[in-house]
């Protein structure tokens, strides 16, 4: 059962999608490959409606970026941005920094260091309780 608010959010998203499609079609000089409308209500809580570029123009567009780790040129697609900001609730000023491969490596690295850290804590805890 969907709440009225969820339904309203969906309706707004549908309307925005139509508007963007129309705008892109009309503007034949547009270099937009793909644009996804911003659903402001789904964004992470913030105090600004003009904070970042996508918020000012009302839709996400494909953004080229260079991976900070391996230097590969990548595209952060409009679709990925919509997911990141509206589903994952990413910070509105956050941006893509790593390619898919490096993101995976970075995740494995931080999982590993968390595991090592937790094991260290556990060992210390056991030592403390033995000493008592
Ligand atoms: Zn990379």
Tab-separated table of N, CA and C and ligand atoms in Angstrom:
chain	number	residue	atom	x	y	z
A	1	UNK	N	0.864	-1.209	0.000
A	1	UNK	CA	0.000	0.000	0.000
A	1	UNK	C	0.878	1.230	0.000
A	2	UNK	N	0.702	2.036	-1.009
A	2	UNK	CA	1.535	3.236	-1.125
A	2	UNK	C	0.883	4.409	-0.395
A	3	UNK	N	1.701	5.223	0.228
A	3	UNK	CA	1.163	6.406	0.878
A	3	UNK	C	0.865	7.465	-0.177
A	4	UNK	N	0.034	8.405	0.188
A	4	UNK	CA	-0.300	9.491	-0.742
A	4	UNK	C	0.926	10.262	-1.144
A	5	UNK	N	1.842	10.415	-0.208
A	5	UNK	CA	3.040	11.190	-0.509
A	5	UNK	C	3.888	10.482	-1.567
A	6	UNK	N	4.072	9.160	-1.394
A	6	UNK	CA	4.855	8.401	-2.378
A	6	UNK	C	4.250	8.531	-3.764
A	7	UNK	N	2.919	8.414	-3.814
A	7	UNK	CA	2.212	8.477	-5.093
A	7	UNK	C	2.437	9.858	-5.731
A	8	UNK	N	2.359	10.882	-4.892
A	8	UNK	CA	2.544	12.249	-5.388
A	8	UNK	C	3.957	12.408	-5.964
A	9	UNK	N	4.932	11.861	-5.220
A	9	UNK	CA	6.313	11.936	-5.674
A	9	UNK	C	6.462	11.257	-7.034
A	10	UNK	N	5.801	10.107	-7.185
A	10	UNK	CA	5.872	9.388	-8.463
A	10	UNK	C	5.237	10.188	-9.585
A	11	UNK	N	4.103	10.804	-9.287
A	11	UNK	CA	3.427	11.605	-10.308
A	11	UNK	C	4.312	12.752	-10.765
A	12	UNK	N	4.948	13.412	-9.795
A	12	UNK	CA	5.845	14.518	-10.142
A	12	UNK	C	6.983	14.014	-11.012
A	13	UNK	N	7.530	12.866	-10.652
A	13	UNK	CA	8.644	12.303	-11.419
A	13	UNK	C	8.213	11.994	-12.847
A	14	UNK	N	7.017	11.425	-12.995
A	14	UNK	CA	6.524	11.107	-14.339
A	14	UNK	C	6.348	12.366	-15.169
A	15	UNK	N	5.785	13.381	-14.547
A	15	UNK	CA	5.544	14.634	-15.274
A	15	UNK	C	6.882	15.246	-15.685
A	16	UNK	N	7.832	15.223	-14.751
A	16	UNK	CA	9.146	15.794	-15.059
A	16	UNK	C	9.806	15.043	-16.200
A	17	UNK	N	9.684	13.726	-16.186
A	17	UNK	CA	10.305	12.915	-17.225
A	17	UNK	C	9.741	13.302	-18.585
A	18	UNK	N	8.434	13.513	-18.645
A	18	UNK	CA	7.805	13.907	-19.900
A	18	UNK	C	8.303	15.270	-20.350
A	19	UNK	N	8.384	16.202	-19.393
A	19	UNK	CA	8.833	17.551	-19.730
A	19	UNK	C	10.253	17.535	-20.266
A	20	UNK	N	11.106	16.773	-19.618
A	20	UNK	CA	12.499	16.716	-20.060
A	20	UNK	C	12.585	16.102	-21.449
A	21	UNK	N	11.822	15.040	-21.678
A	21	UNK	CA	11.833	14.393	-22.980
A	21	UNK	C	11.422	15.384	-24.061
A	22	UNK	N	10.373	16.153	-23.765
A	22	UNK	CA	9.888	17.146	-24.723
A	22	UNK	C	10.971	18.210	-24.959
A	23	UNK	N	11.559	18.689	-23.874
A	23	UNK	CA	12.570	19.745	-23.994
A	23	UNK	C	13.756	19.264	-24.820
A	24	UNK	N	14.167	18.035	-24.582
A	24	UNK	CA	15.314	17.501	-25.309
A	24	UNK	C	14.973	17.340	-26.787
A	25	UNK	N	13.735	16.909	-27.053
A	25	UNK	CA	13.318	16.712	-28.438
A	25	UNK	C	13.258	18.044	-29.182
A	26	UNK	N	12.692	19.047	-28.519
A	26	UNK	CA	12.549	20.357	-29.148
A	26	UNK	C	13.895	20.996	-29.456
A	27	UNK	N	14.809	20.851	-28.535
A	27	UNK	CA	16.100	21.508	-28.677
A	27	UNK	C	17.039	20.587	-29.444
A	28	UNK	N	17.029	20.718	-30.753
A	28	UNK	CA	17.826	19.803	-31.572
A	28	UNK	C	19.316	20.098	-31.457
A	29	UNK	N	19.660	21.299	-30.950
A	29	UNK	CA	21.073	21.613	-30.783
A	29	UNK	C	21.590	21.085	-29.453
A	30	UNK	N	20.673	20.569	-28.641
A	30	UNK	CA	21.068	20.072	-27.329
A	30	UNK	C	22.058	18.922	-27.469
A	31	UNK	N	23.068	18.936	-26.642
A	31	UNK	CA	24.027	17.832	-26.690
A	31	UNK	C	23.755	16.820	-25.585
A	32	UNK	N	22.548	16.872	-25.042
A	32	UNK	CA	22.202	15.933	-23.992
A	32	UNK	C	22.003	14.544	-24.583
A	33	UNK	N	22.796	13.610	-24.115
A	33	UNK	CA	22.612	12.223	-24.542
A	33	UNK	C	21.417	11.640	-23.809
A	34	UNK	N	21.429	11.904	-22.544
A	34	UNK	CA	20.360	11.377	-21.710
A	34	UNK	C	20.210	12.309	-20.516
A	35	UNK	N	18.990	12.597	-20.160
A	35	UNK	CA	18.746	13.466	-19.018
A	35	UNK	C	17.677	12.848	-18.147
A	36	UNK	N	17.915	12.864	-16.859
A	36	UNK	CA	16.933	12.338	-15.916
A	36	UNK	C	16.473	13.475	-15.021
A	37	UNK	N	15.170	13.639	-14.846
A	37	UNK	CA	14.667	14.741	-14.033
A	37	UNK	C	15.011	14.553	-12.561
A	38	UNK	N	15.246	15.656	-11.881
A	38	UNK	CA	15.536	15.620	-10.452
A	38	UNK	C	14.222	15.543	-9.685
A	39	UNK	N	14.140	14.590	-8.787
A	39	UNK	CA	12.986	14.495	-7.896
A	39	UNK	C	13.420	15.092	-6.550
A	40	UNK	N	13.139	16.382	-6.379
A	40	UNK	CA	13.674	17.107	-5.223
A	40	UNK	C	13.268	16.483	-3.895
A	41	UNK	N	12.060	15.917	-3.844
A	41	UNK	CA	11.578	15.370	-2.575
A	41	UNK	C	12.337	14.113	-2.166
A	42	UNK	N	13.001	13.469	-3.130
A	42	UNK	CA	13.698	12.224	-2.821
A	42	UNK	C	15.155	12.460	-2.432
A	43	UNK	N	15.622	13.678	-2.557
A	43	UNK	CA	17.027	13.957	-2.246
A	43	UNK	C	17.285	13.851	-0.749
A	44	UNK	N	18.548	13.658	-0.398
A	44	UNK	CA	18.940	13.681	1.009
A	44	UNK	C	18.568	15.057	1.566
A	45	UNK	N	18.212	15.109	2.858
A	45	UNK	CA	17.820	16.395	3.454
A	45	UNK	C	18.893	17.455	3.252
A	46	UNK	N	18.475	18.612	2.795
A	46	UNK	CA	19.431	19.712	2.592
A	46	UNK	C	18.666	21.011	2.694
A	47	UNK	N	19.396	22.096	2.865
A	47	UNK	CA	18.732	23.383	3.083
A	47	UNK	C	18.678	24.228	1.831
A	48	UNK	N	19.029	23.638	0.701
A	48	UNK	CA	19.199	24.468	-0.475
A	48	UNK	C	18.505	23.871	-1.678
A	49	UNK	N	17.865	24.713	-2.468
A	49	UNK	CA	17.261	24.232	-3.696
A	49	UNK	C	18.073	24.674	-4.895
A	50	UNK	N	19.210	25.297	-4.628
A	50	UNK	CA	20.038	25.728	-5.754
A	50	UNK	C	21.476	25.340	-5.489
A	51	UNK	N	21.634	24.315	-4.635
A	51	UNK	CA	22.960	23.924	-4.180
A	51	UNK	C	23.905	23.484	-5.272
A	52	UNK	N	23.478	22.524	-6.075
A	52	UNK	CA	24.394	21.979	-7.054
A	52	UNK	C	23.822	22.175	-8.457
A	53	UNK	N	24.614	21.879	-9.455
A	53	UNK	CA	24.206	22.125	-10.840
A	53	UNK	C	22.905	21.416	-11.187
A	54	UNK	N	22.835	20.129	-10.815
A	54	UNK	CA	21.636	19.383	-11.210
A	54	UNK	C	20.395	19.948	-10.538
A	55	UNK	N	20.567	20.516	-9.327
A	55	UNK	CA	19.409	21.080	-8.635
A	55	UNK	C	18.966	22.378	-9.297
A	56	UNK	N	19.918	23.141	-9.810
A	56	UNK	CA	19.577	24.391	-10.481
A	56	UNK	C	18.846	24.126	-11.796
A	57	UNK	N	19.331	23.169	-12.583
A	57	UNK	CA	18.708	23.005	-13.904
A	57	UNK	C	17.560	22.000	-13.886
A	58	UNK	N	17.438	21.209	-12.815
A	58	UNK	CA	16.253	20.367	-12.682
A	58	UNK	C	16.380	18.974	-13.265
A	59	UNK	N	17.498	18.670	-13.896
A	59	UNK	CA	17.690	17.302	-14.353
A	59	UNK	C	19.170	16.930	-14.336
A	60	UNK	N	19.419	15.647	-14.243
A	60	UNK	CA	20.786	15.140	-14.260
A	60	UNK	C	21.202	14.923	-15.705
A	61	UNK	N	22.433	15.211	-15.991
A	61	UNK	CA	22.950	14.904	-17.321
A	61	UNK	C	24.236	14.105	-17.163
A	62	UNK	N	24.574	13.342	-18.185
A	62	UNK	CA	25.793	12.543	-18.143
A	62	UNK	C	26.999	13.436	-17.860
A	63	UNK	N	27.804	13.040	-16.889
A	63	UNK	CA	28.962	13.843	-16.505
A	63	UNK	C	30.255	13.063	-16.725
A	64	UNK	N	31.142	13.592	-17.554
A	64	UNK	CA	32.438	12.925	-17.706
A	64	UNK	C	33.311	13.203	-16.477
A	65	UNK	N	34.098	12.230	-16.063
A	65	UNK	CA	35.039	12.461	-14.975
A	65	UNK	C	36.226	11.531	-15.160
A	66	UNK	N	37.294	11.840	-14.448
A	66	UNK	CA	38.489	11.000	-14.513
A	66	UNK	C	38.674	10.314	-13.171
A	67	UNK	N	38.855	9.012	-13.206
A	67	UNK	CA	39.028	8.244	-11.981
A	67	UNK	C	40.273	8.720	-11.232
A	68	UNK	N	40.132	9.018	-9.927
A	68	UNK	CA	41.258	9.539	-9.152
A	68	UNK	C	42.334	8.480	-8.920
A	69	UNK	N	41.991	7.211	-9.043
A	69	UNK	CA	42.968	6.160	-8.792
A	69	UNK	C	43.722	5.734	-10.040
A	70	UNK	N	43.003	5.404	-11.119
A	70	UNK	CA	43.697	4.862	-12.284
A	70	UNK	C	43.710	5.836	-13.463
A	71	UNK	N	42.989	6.956	-13.359
A	71	UNK	CA	43.043	7.968	-14.399
A	71	UNK	C	42.203	7.675	-15.633
A	72	UNK	N	41.365	6.647	-15.564
A	72	UNK	CA	40.498	6.318	-16.693
A	72	UNK	C	39.418	7.385	-16.856
A	73	UNK	N	39.130	7.749	-18.107
A	73	UNK	CA	38.017	8.652	-18.365
A	73	UNK	C	36.723	7.868	-18.338
A	74	UNK	N	35.803	8.333	-17.516
A	74	UNK	CA	34.553	7.618	-17.326
A	74	UNK	C	33.392	8.602	-17.437
A	75	UNK	N	32.199	8.056	-17.548
A	75	UNK	CA	31.006	8.902	-17.524
A	75	UNK	C	30.129	8.497	-16.357
A	76	UNK	N	29.751	9.489	-15.580
A	76	UNK	CA	28.785	9.261	-14.525
A	76	UNK	C	27.436	9.583	-15.151
A	77	UNK	N	26.684	8.558	-15.475
A	77	UNK	CA	25.482	8.794	-16.268
A	77	UNK	C	24.368	9.426	-15.438
A	78	UNK	N	23.465	10.077	-16.158
A	78	UNK	CA	22.306	10.708	-15.513
A	78	UNK	C	21.547	9.695	-14.664
A	79	UNK	N	21.397	8.484	-15.216
A	79	UNK	CA	20.670	7.434	-14.509
A	79	UNK	C	21.365	7.065	-13.195
A	80	UNK	N	22.700	6.935	-13.260
A	80	UNK	CA	23.455	6.592	-12.044
A	80	UNK	C	23.346	7.701	-10.996
A	81	UNK	N	23.374	8.954	-11.488
A	81	UNK	CA	23.265	10.070	-10.551
A	81	UNK	C	21.911	10.070	-9.868
A	82	UNK	N	20.875	9.835	-10.633
A	82	UNK	CA	19.525	9.813	-10.059
A	82	UNK	C	19.446	8.762	-8.964
A	83	UNK	N	20.037	7.587	-9.246
A	83	UNK	CA	20.028	6.531	-8.244
A	83	UNK	C	20.819	6.969	-7.011
A	84	UNK	N	22.004	7.523	-7.264
A	84	UNK	CA	22.889	7.904	-6.158
A	84	UNK	C	22.239	8.941	-5.243
A	85	UNK	N	21.676	9.979	-5.814
A	85	UNK	CA	21.142	11.071	-4.995
A	85	UNK	C	19.766	10.767	-4.414
A	86	UNK	N	18.958	9.984	-5.146
A	86	UNK	CA	17.567	9.821	-4.718
A	86	UNK	C	17.295	8.486	-4.039
A	87	UNK	N	18.043	7.459	-4.407
A	87	UNK	CA	17.827	6.149	-3.772
A	87	UNK	C	18.866	5.925	-2.669
A	88	UNK	N	20.142	6.142	-2.996
A	88	UNK	CA	21.199	5.957	-2.005
A	88	UNK	C	21.313	7.166	-1.090
A	89	UNK	N	20.598	8.249	-1.403
A	89	UNK	CA	20.609	9.485	-0.608
A	89	UNK	C	22.023	10.041	-0.449
A	90	UNK	N	22.748	10.052	-1.551
A	90	UNK	CA	24.091	10.627	-1.529
A	90	UNK	C	24.036	12.122	-1.261
A	91	UNK	N	25.088	12.641	-0.676
A	91	UNK	CA	25.128	14.076	-0.388
A	91	UNK	C	25.040	14.862	-1.692
A	92	UNK	N	24.289	15.963	-1.666
A	92	UNK	CA	24.021	16.694	-2.912
A	92	UNK	C	25.276	17.277	-3.557
A	93	UNK	N	26.333	17.433	-2.777
A	93	UNK	CA	27.562	17.958	-3.381
A	93	UNK	C	28.574	16.856	-3.690
A	94	UNK	N	28.188	15.610	-3.447
A	94	UNK	CA	29.130	14.527	-3.741
A	94	UNK	C	29.160	14.282	-5.243
A	95	UNK	N	30.242	13.703	-5.709
A	95	UNK	CA	30.369	13.465	-7.138
A	95	UNK	C	31.172	12.193	-7.378
A	96	UNK	N	31.132	11.686	-8.592
A	96	UNK	CA	31.849	10.448	-8.895
A	96	UNK	C	33.351	10.713	-8.884
A	97	UNK	N	34.099	9.823	-8.269
A	97	UNK	CA	35.546	9.995	-8.202
A	97	UNK	C	36.293	8.780	-8.734
A	98	UNK	N	35.660	7.618	-8.666
A	98	UNK	CA	36.367	6.405	-9.068
A	98	UNK	C	35.554	5.624	-10.095
A	99	UNK	N	36.264	4.938	-10.986
A	99	UNK	CA	35.606	4.043	-11.944
A	99	UNK	C	35.097	2.818	-11.190
A	100	UNK	N	34.323	2.012	-11.878
A	100	UNK	CA	33.705	0.858	-11.242
A	100	UNK	C	34.741	-0.077	-10.612
A	101	UNK	N	35.806	-0.369	-11.367
A	101	UNK	CA	36.855	-1.260	-10.862
A	101	UNK	C	37.487	-0.733	-9.586
A	102	UNK	N	37.853	0.554	-9.614
A	102	UNK	CA	38.543	1.126	-8.461
A	102	UNK	C	37.596	1.263	-7.268
A	103	UNK	N	36.297	1.502	-7.559
A	103	UNK	CA	35.340	1.549	-6.461
A	103	UNK	C	35.278	0.205	-5.766
A	104	UNK	N	35.308	-0.872	-6.557
A	104	UNK	CA	35.241	-2.207	-5.963
A	104	UNK	C	36.481	-2.467	-5.124
A	105	UNK	N	37.644	-2.114	-5.679
A	105	UNK	CA	38.906	-2.316	-4.943
A	105	UNK	C	38.900	-1.517	-3.647
A	106	UNK	N	38.418	-0.265	-3.734
A	106	UNK	CA	38.377	0.605	-2.567
A	106	UNK	C	37.453	0.022	-1.493
A	107	UNK	N	36.349	-0.556	-1.942
A	107	UNK	CA	35.403	-1.147	-0.992
A	107	UNK	C	36.033	-2.352	-0.305
A	108	UNK	N	36.716	-3.193	-1.101
A	108	UNK	CA	37.368	-4.360	-0.516
A	108	UNK	C	38.438	-3.930	0.478
A	109	UNK	N	39.185	-2.877	0.109
A	109	UNK	CA	40.242	-2.393	0.988
A	109	UNK	C	39.650	-1.901	2.311
A	110	UNK	N	38.563	-1.137	2.253
A	110	UNK	CA	38.027	-0.582	3.487
A	110	UNK	C	37.318	-1.662	4.304
A	111	UNK	N	36.704	-2.656	3.636
A	111	UNK	CA	36.140	-3.787	4.383
A	111	UNK	C	37.238	-4.531	5.123
A	112	UNK	N	38.363	-4.731	4.430
A	112	UNK	CA	39.482	-5.460	5.016
A	112	UNK	C	40.042	-4.703	6.219
A	113	UNK	N	40.198	-3.386	6.091
A	113	UNK	CA	40.791	-2.659	7.210
A	113	UNK	C	39.809	-2.599	8.381
A	114	UNK	N	38.495	-2.588	8.067
A	114	UNK	CA	37.521	-2.626	9.164
A	114	UNK	C	37.608	-3.972	9.888
A	115	UNK	N	37.763	-5.032	9.106
A	115	UNK	CA	37.840	-6.365	9.702
A	115	UNK	C	39.057	-6.464	10.627
A	116	UNK	N	40.215	-5.982	10.125
A	116	UNK	CA	41.447	-6.023	10.913
A	116	UNK	C	41.273	-5.206	12.190
A	117	UNK	N	40.638	-4.049	12.054
A	117	UNK	CA	40.413	-3.175	13.196
A	117	UNK	C	39.542	-3.873	14.242
A	118	UNK	N	38.444	-4.488	13.783
A	118	UNK	CA	37.528	-5.159	14.710
A	118	UNK	C	38.201	-6.348	15.393
A	119	UNK	N	39.025	-7.083	14.629
A	119	UNK	CA	39.749	-8.206	15.222
A	119	UNK	C	40.701	-7.728	16.314
A	120	UNK	N	41.326	-6.597	16.049
A	120	UNK	CA	42.242	-6.013	17.031
A	120	UNK	C	41.500	-5.669	18.316
A	121	UNK	N	40.347	-5.050	18.169
A	121	UNK	CA	39.530	-4.692	19.332
A	121	UNK	C	39.136	-5.942	20.108
A	122	UNK	N	38.760	-6.975	19.351
A	122	UNK	CA	38.311	-8.214	19.971
A	122	UNK	C	39.453	-8.850	20.773
A	123	UNK	N	40.656	-8.852	20.186
A	123	UNK	CA	41.819	-9.427	20.882
A	123	UNK	C	42.097	-8.666	22.166
A	124	UNK	N	41.988	-7.315	22.077
A	124	UNK	CA	42.281	-6.513	23.250
A	124	UNK	C	41.245	-6.795	24.344
A	125	UNK	N	39.995	-6.946	23.901
A	125	UNK	CA	38.917	-7.190	24.855
A	125	UNK	C	39.166	-8.517	25.584
A	126	UNK	N	39.580	-9.543	24.798
A	126	UNK	CA	39.820	-10.853	25.401
A	126	UNK	C	40.969	-10.787	26.385
A	127	UNK	N	42.026	-10.066	26.006
A	127	UNK	CA	43.207	-9.935	26.893
A	127	UNK	C	42.790	-9.281	28.196
A	128	UNK	N	41.979	-8.220	28.082
A	128	UNK	CA	41.540	-7.510	29.275
A	128	UNK	C	40.752	-8.414	30.189
A	129	UNK	N	39.864	-9.225	29.608
A	129	UNK	CA	39.036	-10.074	30.474
A	129	UNK	C	39.860	-11.225	31.071
A	130	UNK	N	40.936	-11.664	30.383
A	130	UNK	CA	41.792	-12.695	30.962
A	130	UNK	C	42.551	-12.166	32.164
A	131	UNK	N	42.951	-10.884	32.042
A	131	UNK	CA	43.763	-10.291	33.091
A	131	UNK	C	42.953	-10.103	34.378
A	132	UNK	N	41.640	-10.038	34.235
A	132	UNK	CA	40.845	-9.764	35.429
A	132	UNK	C	40.578	-11.006	36.279
B	1	LIG	ZN1	39.820	3.661	-11.762
